[in-house]
Coordinates of C-alpha atoms in Angstrom, one line a residue:
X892 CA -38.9 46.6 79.1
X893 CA -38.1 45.9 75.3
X894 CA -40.4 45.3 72.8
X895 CA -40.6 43.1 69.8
X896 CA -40.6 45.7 67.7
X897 CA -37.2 47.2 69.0
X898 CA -35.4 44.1 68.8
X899 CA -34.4 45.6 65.1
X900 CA -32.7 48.9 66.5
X901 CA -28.9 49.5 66.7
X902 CA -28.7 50.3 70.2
X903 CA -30.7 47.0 70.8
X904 CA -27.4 45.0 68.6
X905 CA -24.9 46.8 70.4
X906 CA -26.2 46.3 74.3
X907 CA -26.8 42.7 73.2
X908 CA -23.2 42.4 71.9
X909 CA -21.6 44.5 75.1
X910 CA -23.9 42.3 77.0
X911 CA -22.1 38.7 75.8
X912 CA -18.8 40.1 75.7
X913 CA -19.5 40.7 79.3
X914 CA -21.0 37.4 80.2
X915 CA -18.1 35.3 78.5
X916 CA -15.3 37.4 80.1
X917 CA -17.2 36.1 83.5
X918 CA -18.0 32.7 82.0
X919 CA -17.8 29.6 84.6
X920 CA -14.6 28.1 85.0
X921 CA -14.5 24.5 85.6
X922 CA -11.8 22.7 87.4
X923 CA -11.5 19.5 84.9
X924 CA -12.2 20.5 81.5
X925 CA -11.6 18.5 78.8
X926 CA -12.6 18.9 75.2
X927 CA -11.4 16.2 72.6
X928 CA -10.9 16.0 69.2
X929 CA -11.6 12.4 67.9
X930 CA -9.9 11.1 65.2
X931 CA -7.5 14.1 65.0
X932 CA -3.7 14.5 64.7
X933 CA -3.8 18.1 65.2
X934 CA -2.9 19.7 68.3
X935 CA -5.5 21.9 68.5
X936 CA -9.1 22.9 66.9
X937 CA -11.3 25.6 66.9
X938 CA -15.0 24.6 67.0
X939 CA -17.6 26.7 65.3
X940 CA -18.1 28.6 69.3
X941 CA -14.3 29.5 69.4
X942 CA -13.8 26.4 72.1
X943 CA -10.4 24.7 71.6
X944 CA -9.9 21.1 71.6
X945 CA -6.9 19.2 71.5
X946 CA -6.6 15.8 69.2
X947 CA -6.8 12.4 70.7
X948 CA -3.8 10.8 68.4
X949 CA -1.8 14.0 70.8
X950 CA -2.8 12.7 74.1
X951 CA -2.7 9.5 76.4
X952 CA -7.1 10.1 77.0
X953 CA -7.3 7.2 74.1
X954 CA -6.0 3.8 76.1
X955 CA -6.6 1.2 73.4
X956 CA -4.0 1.0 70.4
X957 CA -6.1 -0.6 67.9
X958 CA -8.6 2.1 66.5
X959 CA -8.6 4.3 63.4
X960 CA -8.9 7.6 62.7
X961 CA -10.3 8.8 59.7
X962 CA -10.6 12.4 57.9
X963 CA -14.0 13.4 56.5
X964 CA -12.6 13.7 52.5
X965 CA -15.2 16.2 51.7
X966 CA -16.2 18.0 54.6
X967 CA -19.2 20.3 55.0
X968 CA -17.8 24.2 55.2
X969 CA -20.4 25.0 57.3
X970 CA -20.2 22.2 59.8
X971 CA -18.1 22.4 63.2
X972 CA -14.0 21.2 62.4
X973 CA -14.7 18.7 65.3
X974 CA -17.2 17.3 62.9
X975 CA -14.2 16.8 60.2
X976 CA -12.4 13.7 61.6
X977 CA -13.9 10.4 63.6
X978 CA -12.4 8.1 65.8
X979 CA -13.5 3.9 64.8
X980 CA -13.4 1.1 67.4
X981 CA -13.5 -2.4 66.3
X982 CA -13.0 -4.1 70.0
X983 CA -13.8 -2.4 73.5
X984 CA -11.8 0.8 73.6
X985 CA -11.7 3.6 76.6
X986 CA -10.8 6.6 76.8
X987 CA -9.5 7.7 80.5
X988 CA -9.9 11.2 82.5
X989 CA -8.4 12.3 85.2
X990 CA -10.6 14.0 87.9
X991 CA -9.4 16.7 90.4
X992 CA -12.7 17.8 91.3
X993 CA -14.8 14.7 92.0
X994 CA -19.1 15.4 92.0
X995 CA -21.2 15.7 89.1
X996 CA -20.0 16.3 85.8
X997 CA -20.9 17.0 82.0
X998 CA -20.1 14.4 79.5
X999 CA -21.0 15.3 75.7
X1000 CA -20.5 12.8 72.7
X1001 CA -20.4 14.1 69.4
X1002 CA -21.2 12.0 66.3
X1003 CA -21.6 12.8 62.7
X1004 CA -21.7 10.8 59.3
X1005 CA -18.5 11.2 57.1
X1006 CA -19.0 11.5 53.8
X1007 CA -17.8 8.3 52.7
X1008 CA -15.7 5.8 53.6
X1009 CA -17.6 4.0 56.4
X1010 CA -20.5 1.6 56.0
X1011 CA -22.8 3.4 58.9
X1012 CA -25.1 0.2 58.6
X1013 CA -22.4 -2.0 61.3
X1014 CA -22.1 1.1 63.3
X1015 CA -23.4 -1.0 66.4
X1016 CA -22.6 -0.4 69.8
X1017 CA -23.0 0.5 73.4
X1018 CA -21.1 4.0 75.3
X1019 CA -20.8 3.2 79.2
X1020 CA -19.5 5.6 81.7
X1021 CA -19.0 4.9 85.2
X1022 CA -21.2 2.1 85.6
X1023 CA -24.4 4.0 83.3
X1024 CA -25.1 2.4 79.7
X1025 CA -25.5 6.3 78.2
X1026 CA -26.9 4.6 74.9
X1027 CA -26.9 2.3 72.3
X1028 CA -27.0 2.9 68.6
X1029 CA -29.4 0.4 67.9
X1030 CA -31.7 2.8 68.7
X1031 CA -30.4 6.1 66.6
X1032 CA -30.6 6.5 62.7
X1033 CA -27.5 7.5 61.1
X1034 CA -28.7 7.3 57.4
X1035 CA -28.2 10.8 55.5
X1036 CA -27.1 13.6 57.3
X1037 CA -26.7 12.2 60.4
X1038 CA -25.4 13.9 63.6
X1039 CA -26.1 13.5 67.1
X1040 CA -24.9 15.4 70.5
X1041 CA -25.7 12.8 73.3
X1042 CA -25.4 15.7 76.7
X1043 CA -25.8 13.9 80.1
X1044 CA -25.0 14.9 84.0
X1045 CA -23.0 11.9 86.3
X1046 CA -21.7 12.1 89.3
X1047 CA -18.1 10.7 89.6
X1048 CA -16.6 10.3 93.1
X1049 CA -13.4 8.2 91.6
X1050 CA -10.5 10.0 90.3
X1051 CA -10.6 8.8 86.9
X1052 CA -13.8 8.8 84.6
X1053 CA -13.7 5.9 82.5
X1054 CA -15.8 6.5 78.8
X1055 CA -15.8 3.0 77.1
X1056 CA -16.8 1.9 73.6
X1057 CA -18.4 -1.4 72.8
X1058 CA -19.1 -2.7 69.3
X1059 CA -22.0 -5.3 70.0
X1060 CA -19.6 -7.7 68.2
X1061 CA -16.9 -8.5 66.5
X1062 CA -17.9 -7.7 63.0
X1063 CA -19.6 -4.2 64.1
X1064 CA -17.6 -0.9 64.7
X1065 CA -18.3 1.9 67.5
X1066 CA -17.2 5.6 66.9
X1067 CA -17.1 9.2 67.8
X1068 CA -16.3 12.3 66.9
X1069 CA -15.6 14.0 70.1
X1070 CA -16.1 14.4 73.4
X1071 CA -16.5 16.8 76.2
X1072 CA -16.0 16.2 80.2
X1073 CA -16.5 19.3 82.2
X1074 CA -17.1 19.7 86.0
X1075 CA -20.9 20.9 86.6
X1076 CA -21.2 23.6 89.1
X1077 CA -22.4 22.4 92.4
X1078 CA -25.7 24.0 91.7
X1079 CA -26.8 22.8 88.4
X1080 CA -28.8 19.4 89.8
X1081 CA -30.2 19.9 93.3
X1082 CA -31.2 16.9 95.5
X1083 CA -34.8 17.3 96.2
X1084 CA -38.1 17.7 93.8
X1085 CA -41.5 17.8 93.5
X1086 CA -42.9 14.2 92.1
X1087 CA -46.0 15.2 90.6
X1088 CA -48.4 12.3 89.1
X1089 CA -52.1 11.9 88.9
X1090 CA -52.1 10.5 92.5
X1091 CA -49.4 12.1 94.0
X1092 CA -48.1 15.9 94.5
X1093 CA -45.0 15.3 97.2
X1094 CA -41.4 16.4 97.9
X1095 CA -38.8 13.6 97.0
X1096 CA -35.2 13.6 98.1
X1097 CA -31.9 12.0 96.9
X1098 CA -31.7 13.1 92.9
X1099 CA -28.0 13.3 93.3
X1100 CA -27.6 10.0 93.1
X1101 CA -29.0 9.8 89.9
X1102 CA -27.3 10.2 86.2
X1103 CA -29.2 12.9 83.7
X1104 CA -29.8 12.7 80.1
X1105 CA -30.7 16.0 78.4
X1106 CA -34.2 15.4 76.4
X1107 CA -34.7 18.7 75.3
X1108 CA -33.7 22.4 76.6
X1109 CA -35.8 25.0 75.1
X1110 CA -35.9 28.9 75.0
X1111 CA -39.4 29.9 75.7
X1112 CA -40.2 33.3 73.4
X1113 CA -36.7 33.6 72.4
X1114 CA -33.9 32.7 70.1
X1115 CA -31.6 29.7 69.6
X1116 CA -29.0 30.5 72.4
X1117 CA -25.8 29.0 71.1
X1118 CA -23.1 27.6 73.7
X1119 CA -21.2 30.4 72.6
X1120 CA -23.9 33.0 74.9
X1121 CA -23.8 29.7 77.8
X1122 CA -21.4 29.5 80.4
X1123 CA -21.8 25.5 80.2
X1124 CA -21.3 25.8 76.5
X1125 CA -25.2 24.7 76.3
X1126 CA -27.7 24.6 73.0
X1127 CA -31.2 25.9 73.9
X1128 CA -33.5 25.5 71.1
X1129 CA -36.6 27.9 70.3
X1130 CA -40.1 26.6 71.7
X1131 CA -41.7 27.2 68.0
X1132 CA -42.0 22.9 67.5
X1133 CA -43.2 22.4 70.9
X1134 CA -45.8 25.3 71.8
X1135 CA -49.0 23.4 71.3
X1136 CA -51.5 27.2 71.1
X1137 CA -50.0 30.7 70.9
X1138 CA -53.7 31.5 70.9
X1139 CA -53.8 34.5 73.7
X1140 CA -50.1 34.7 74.2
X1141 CA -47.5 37.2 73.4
X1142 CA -43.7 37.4 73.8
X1143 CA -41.6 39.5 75.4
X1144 CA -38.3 40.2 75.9
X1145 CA -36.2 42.7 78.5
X1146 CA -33.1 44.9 77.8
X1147 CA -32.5 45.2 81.3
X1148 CA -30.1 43.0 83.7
X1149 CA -31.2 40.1 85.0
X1150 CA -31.6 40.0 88.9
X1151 CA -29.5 36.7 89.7
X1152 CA -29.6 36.3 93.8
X1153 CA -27.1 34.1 95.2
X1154 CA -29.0 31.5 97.1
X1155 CA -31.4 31.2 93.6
X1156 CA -30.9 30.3 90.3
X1157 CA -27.7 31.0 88.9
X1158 CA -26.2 32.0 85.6
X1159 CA -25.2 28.5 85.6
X1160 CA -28.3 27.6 85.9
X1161 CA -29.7 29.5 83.5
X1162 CA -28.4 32.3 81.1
X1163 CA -29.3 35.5 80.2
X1164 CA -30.5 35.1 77.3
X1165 CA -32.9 32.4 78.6
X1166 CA -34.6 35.0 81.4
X1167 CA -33.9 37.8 79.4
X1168 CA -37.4 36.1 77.0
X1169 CA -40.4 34.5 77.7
X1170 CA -44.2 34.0 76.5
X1171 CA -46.6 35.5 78.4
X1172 CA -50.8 35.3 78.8
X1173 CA -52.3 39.0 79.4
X1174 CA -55.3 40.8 81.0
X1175 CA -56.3 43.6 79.5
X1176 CA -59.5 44.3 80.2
X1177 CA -61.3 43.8 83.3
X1178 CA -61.8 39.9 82.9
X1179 CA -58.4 37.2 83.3
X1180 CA -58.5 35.1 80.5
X1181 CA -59.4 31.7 81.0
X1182 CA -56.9 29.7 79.0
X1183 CA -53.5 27.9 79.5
X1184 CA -50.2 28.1 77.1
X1185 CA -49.0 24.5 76.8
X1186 CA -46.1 22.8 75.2
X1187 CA -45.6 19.3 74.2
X1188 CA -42.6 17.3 74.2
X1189 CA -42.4 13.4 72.9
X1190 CA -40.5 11.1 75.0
X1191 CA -39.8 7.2 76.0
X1192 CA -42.3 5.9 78.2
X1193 CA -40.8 3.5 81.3
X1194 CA -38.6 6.2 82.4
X1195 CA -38.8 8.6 84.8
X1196 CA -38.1 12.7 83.7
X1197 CA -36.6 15.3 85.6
X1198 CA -38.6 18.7 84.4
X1199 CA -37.0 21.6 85.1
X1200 CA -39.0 24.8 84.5
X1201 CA -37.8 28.7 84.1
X1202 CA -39.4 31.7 85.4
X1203 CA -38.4 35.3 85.4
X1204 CA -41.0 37.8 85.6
X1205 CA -39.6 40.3 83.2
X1206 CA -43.1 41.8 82.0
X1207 CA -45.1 42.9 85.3
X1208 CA -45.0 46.6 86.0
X1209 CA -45.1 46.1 89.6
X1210 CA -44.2 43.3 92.3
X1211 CA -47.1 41.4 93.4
X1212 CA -49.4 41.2 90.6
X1213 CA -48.1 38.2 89.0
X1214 CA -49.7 34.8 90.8
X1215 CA -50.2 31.6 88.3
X1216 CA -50.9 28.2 88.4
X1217 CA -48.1 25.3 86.4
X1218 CA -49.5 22.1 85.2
X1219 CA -47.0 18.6 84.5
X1220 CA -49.1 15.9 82.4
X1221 CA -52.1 18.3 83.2
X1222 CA -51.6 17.4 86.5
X1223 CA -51.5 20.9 89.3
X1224 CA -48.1 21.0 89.9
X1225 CA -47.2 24.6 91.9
X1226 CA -50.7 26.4 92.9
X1227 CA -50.4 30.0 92.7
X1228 CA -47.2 30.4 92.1
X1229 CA -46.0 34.1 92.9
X1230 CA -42.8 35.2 91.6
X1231 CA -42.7 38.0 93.8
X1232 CA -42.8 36.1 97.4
X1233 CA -40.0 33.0 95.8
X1234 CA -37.5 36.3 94.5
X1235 CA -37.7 38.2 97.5
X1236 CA -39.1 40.9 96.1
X1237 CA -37.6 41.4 92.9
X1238 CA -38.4 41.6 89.3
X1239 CA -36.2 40.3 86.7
X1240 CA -35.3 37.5 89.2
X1241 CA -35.0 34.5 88.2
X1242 CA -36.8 31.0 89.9
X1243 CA -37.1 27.7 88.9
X1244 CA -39.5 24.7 89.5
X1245 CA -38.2 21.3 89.4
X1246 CA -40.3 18.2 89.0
X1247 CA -40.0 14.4 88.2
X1248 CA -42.5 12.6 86.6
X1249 CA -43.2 9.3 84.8
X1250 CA -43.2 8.9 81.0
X1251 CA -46.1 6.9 80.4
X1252 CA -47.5 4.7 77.4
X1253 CA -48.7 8.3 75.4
X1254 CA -45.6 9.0 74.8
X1255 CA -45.9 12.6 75.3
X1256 CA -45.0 15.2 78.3
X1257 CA -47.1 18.0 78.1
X1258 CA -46.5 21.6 80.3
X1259 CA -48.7 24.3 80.5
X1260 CA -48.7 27.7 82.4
X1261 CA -52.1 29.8 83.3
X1262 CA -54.2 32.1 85.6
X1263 CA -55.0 31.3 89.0
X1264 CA -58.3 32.1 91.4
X1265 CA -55.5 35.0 92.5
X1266 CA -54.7 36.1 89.2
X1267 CA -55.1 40.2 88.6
X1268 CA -56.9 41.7 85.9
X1269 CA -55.1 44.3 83.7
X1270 CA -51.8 42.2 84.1
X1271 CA -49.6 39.6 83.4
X1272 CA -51.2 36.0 84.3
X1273 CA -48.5 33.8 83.1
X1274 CA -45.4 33.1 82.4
X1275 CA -42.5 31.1 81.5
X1276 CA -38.8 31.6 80.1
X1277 CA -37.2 28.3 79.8
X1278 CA -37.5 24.5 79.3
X1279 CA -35.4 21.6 80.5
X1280 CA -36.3 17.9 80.4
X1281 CA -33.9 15.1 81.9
X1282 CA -34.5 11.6 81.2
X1283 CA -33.2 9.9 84.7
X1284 CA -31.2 6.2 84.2
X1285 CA -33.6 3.1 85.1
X1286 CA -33.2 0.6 87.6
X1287 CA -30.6 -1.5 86.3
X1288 CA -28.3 2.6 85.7
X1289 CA -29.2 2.9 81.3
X1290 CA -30.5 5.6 80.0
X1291 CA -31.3 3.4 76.3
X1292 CA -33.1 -0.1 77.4
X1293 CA -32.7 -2.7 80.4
X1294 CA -28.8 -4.0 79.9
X1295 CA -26.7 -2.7 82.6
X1296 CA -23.0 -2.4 82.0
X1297 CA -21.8 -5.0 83.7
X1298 CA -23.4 -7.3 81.0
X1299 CA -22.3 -5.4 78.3
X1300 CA -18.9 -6.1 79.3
X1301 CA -19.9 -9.6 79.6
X1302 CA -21.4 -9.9 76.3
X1303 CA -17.9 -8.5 74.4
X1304 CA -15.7 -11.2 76.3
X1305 CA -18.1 -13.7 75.9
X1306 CA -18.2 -13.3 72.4
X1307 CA -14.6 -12.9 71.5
X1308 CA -14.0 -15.6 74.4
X1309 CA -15.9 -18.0 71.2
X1310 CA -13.1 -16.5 68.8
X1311 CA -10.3 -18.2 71.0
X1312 CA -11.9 -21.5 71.2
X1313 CA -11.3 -22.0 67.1
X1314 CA -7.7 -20.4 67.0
X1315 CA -7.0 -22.4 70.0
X1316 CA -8.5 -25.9 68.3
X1317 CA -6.7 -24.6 64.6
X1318 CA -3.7 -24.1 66.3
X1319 CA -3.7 -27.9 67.8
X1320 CA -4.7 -29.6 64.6
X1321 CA -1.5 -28.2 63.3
X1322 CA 0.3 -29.7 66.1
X1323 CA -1.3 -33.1 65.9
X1324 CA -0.5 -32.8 62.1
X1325 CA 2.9 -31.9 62.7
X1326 CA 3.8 -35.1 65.2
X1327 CA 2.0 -37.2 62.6
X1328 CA 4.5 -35.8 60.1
X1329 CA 7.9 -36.2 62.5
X1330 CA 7.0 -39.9 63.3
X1331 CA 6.3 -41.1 59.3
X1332 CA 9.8 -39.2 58.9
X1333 CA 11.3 -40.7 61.8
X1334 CA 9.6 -44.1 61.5
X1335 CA 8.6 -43.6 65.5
X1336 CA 6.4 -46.3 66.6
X1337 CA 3.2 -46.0 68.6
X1338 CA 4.9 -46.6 71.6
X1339 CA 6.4 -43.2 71.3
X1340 CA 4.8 -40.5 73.4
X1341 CA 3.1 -37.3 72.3
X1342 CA 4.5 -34.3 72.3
X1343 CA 4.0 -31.7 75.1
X1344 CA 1.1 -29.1 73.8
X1345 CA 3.3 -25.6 74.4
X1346 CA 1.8 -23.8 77.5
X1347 CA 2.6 -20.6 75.9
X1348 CA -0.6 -20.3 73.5
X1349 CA -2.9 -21.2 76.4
X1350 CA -1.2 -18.6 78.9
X1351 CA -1.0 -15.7 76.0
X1352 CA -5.0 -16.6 75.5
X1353 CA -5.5 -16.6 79.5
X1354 CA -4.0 -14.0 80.5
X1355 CA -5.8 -11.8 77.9
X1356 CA -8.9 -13.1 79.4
X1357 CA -8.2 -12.1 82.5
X1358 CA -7.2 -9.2 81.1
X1359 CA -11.3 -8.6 79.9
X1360 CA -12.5 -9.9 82.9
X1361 CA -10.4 -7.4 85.0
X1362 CA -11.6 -4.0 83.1
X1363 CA -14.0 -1.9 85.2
X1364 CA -15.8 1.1 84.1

C-alpha cells in the first residue's frame, strides 16, 4: 500500500505514467462513436485529451441549412479547440446519428461563451433527444465565463438518434459547441436498485427504461481524473467541496493493481484511478470510533436520483476485517457491508452500491459511511472510493421542468404557424390592391369577377406545415 507521503517519489510518477499508458492502449472501444466539432470547418480537431473530432460544416450529422457558425475571435489558449468555434440555431435544427449498436448510449453537449459577437441574453432554448427534454437554458447562467458540459445516459432502440435544437421563439437563438454520442457498455446502468427512503429500504427493478443525467461524479481521497485516465472519456472531480467532516478520516491511496472480476464492477465502471484512492475512518486503539464521514451534494428536489457508490478496500491488511454501515439522506442503506464476502475474497476488488432516492424540498443529498456493531478494532471501519449521482427524467421524460417534447415541438410550430398568418394576409392585400389597380386602368365594372387567389402561396405555406407537424424526435 502507498502512502501519502510517497505520492512525491519518482518511482511513484513513473508506475503512474506506465500505468495509464497501459490503461489507454486497452481503453473501451465503442461501436458508434461520434465526436463533433460545432461550428467548425476543419476536418479534424484535437481536444485538450488528444480525442479527435471532426467538424460539422464536413459532415451530413447537421440536417438544417440555416444555422451559423461562428469562430471565437479571441480564444482562451488554455481552453479545449472544441471550445474555439459554436454552432447558432435560429429555427428548430437536428442533428442526425446513425446507430449500429442500438441500447444505452452517452450523449455530451458542450457549451461555452465566445468572446464576443453573440448577445448570450436571447440564448433561449430547449435540447430534446429521443423523446427526453435534456434541458432548457432558461435555467443555466451563461454571463461571464460561462461553460457547461451537459453528460446524460439514453437508451436508443431506433437506428438513428435524433439531437434537436429549439429556440423558445422566433427572436431567441439555441447553440452548441459540440457534441459527443458514444455507445455505453452494456454494464454501465444495471436494471435493478435499492430504493432507500425514510419509509422504505426495498429492491426496485426496471432502471433501464429510464434516461440519466450526470449530477456530479466525484473522486473520493483522490485527484481530478481527467477523461484522458477514463475509458468513457469521463471527468471525476475531487470530494474537497463536498466532504461535510474530515474530522477522524485519512486518505489513502494503492500502487498496486486493482482486482477487477468479471461478473463485478468493471473498468468501465469505474477506473483505476477512482479505486486506486479513497478516504478511510481508522481504529487504532482498542475502541472503534463512533463517528460517520459524510458528504453533501445540492440537488433539484421533485426528482428522483440514481446514487451510485464506489468501494474498494485498498487499506485492510487482511480479508475479513473490514464490515461498515452506508447511510442515503441519513437513512441505513446497506447494514454491514463486508467487502470481503461481495469480492469473493479479494482485496483491491472493486464493489458498488446502487440506490435511488427522492430529492426532496432541502435541497440536499447527503452520504455518509461508518462503523458497524461488527466493526474491528485496530482496523479499517470505513470506506469509500468514488461518487456518482444521476438525476432520472420525470414523468412526463425531462430532465429540466414538466414540458415534455412533444409540446416543445408544438410550441415552435405554433408560434411560427402565427408568422404565416401575417405574410399570408400581407400577401392578399397586395393582391386585392393590385385588382383594384387593373380595373381603374381597365375601367372594369363591378360586374367583373375577382381574380383567382394563386394556390401556390397557400400550398408552399402548407406543405411546410406539414412539414413541422411531421418531424419526430
Amino acid at each position: 500500500m502507498a502512502t501519502l507521503s510517497s505520492l512525491t517519489s519518482p518511482l511513484f510518477f513513473f508506475s503512474f505514467a506506465l500505468l495509464s499508458i497501459a490503461l489507454i492502449s486497452a481503453s473501451f472501444s465503442p461501436i458508434d462513436h461520434y465526436l463533433v466539432n460545432c461550428g467548425s470547418h476543419q476536418p479534424t480537431t484535437l481536444d485538450s485529451d488528444h480525442r479527435r473530432f471532426t467538424g460539422d460544416a464536413t459532415t451530413s450529422y447537421l440536417t438544417t441549412t440555416e444555422s451559423t457558425s461562428l469562430s471565437d475571435p479571441n480564444p482562451d489558449p488554455k481552453s479545449s479547440p472544441i471550445y474555439h468555434t459554436t454552432r447558432v440555431f435560429t429555427r428548430l435544427s437536428k442533428y442526425k446519428f446513425g446507430i449500429k449498436n442500438p441500447g444505452d448510449h452517452l450523449v455530451r453537449l458542450h457549451f461555452k461563451r465566445l468572446s464576443g459577437g453573440i448577445d448570450y441574453g436571447r440564448a433561449k432554448f430547449h435540447v430534446l433527444a429521443n423523446g427526453f427534454v435534456l434541458f432548457n437554458s432558461l435555467g443555466m447562467d451563461m454571463g461571464g465565463e460561462f461553460e457547461a458540459v451537459k453528460d446524460y445516459v439514453i437508451k436508443v432502440d431506433a437506428d438513428v438518434l435524433v439531437v434537436t435544437f429549439v429556440p423558445t421563439d422566433r427572436s431567441n437563438f439555441a447553440f452548441v459547441n459540440a457534441i459527443e454520442v458514444i455507445s455505453a457498455p452494456n454494464d454501465l446502468i444495471a436494471d435493478v436498485a435499492q430504493y432507500v427512503s425514510f419509509h422504505k429500504n426495498e429492491k426496485i427493478s426496471g432502471l433501464l427504461m429510464n434516461g440519466y443525467e450526470t449530477m456530479y461524479r466525484v473522486n473520493v481521497g483522490g485527484w481530478k481524473v481527467t477523461p484522458f485516465n477514463d475509458s468513457l472519456w469521463r471527468t471525476w472531480v475531487t470530494d474537497d467541496e463536498h466532504i461535510k467532516s474530515s474530522d477522524g478520516s485519512s486518505k489513502v491511496h494503492f500502487g498496486g493493481r486493482i482486482n477487477y472480476q468479471e461478473g463485478g464492477a468493471s473498468r468501465e465502471v469505474g477506473p483505476d484511478n477512482v479505486y486506486n484512492t479513497a478516504r478511510v475512518i481508522r481504529s487504532s486503539g482498542s475502541s472503534v470510533p463512533e463517528l460517520n464521514m459524510t458528504w453533501t451534494f445540492p440537488v433539484i428536489g421533485g426528482y428522483k436520483y440514481l446514487v451510485r457508490m464506489h468501494f474498494c478496500d485498498i487499506a485492510s491488511i487482511a480479508r475479513g476485517m473490514l464490515v461498515f454501515n452506508v447511510y442515503v439522506n441519513n437513512n441505513l442503506a446497506y447494514e454491514n457491508l463486508d467487502l470481503t464476502e461481495v469480492t469473493n475474497g479479494l482485496l483491491a476488488s472493486p464493489f458498488y452500491a446502487d440506490f435511488v432516492v427522492d430529492g426532496d424540498s432541502s435541497g440536499v443529498l447527503t452520504l455518509s459511511v461508518g462503523p458497524s456493531n461488527m466493526s474491528l478494532p485496530r482496523a479499517v471501519d470505513a470506506v469509500l472510493n468514488g461518487v456518482e449521482i444521476f438525476k432520472i427524467n420525470n414523468s412526463v421524460g425531462s430532465f429540466d421542468g414538466e414540458i415534455c417534447a412533444h409540446a416543445v415541438l408544438k410550441s415552435w410550430k405554433k408560434g411560427n404557424g402565427n408568422v404565416m398568418y401575417p405574410m399570408l394576409a400581407a400577401v392578399f392585400l397586395l393582391l386585392i390592391a393590385f385588382v383594384i389597380m387593373h380595373r381603374r386602368r381597365t375601367g372594369v365594372t363591378d360586374s367583373v369577377a375577382w381574380w383567382r387567389l394563386p394556390t401556390e402561396i397557400p400550398e408552399v405555406n402548407l406543405k411546410y406545415g406539414n412539414q413541422l407537424s411531421s418531424n419526430k424526435l
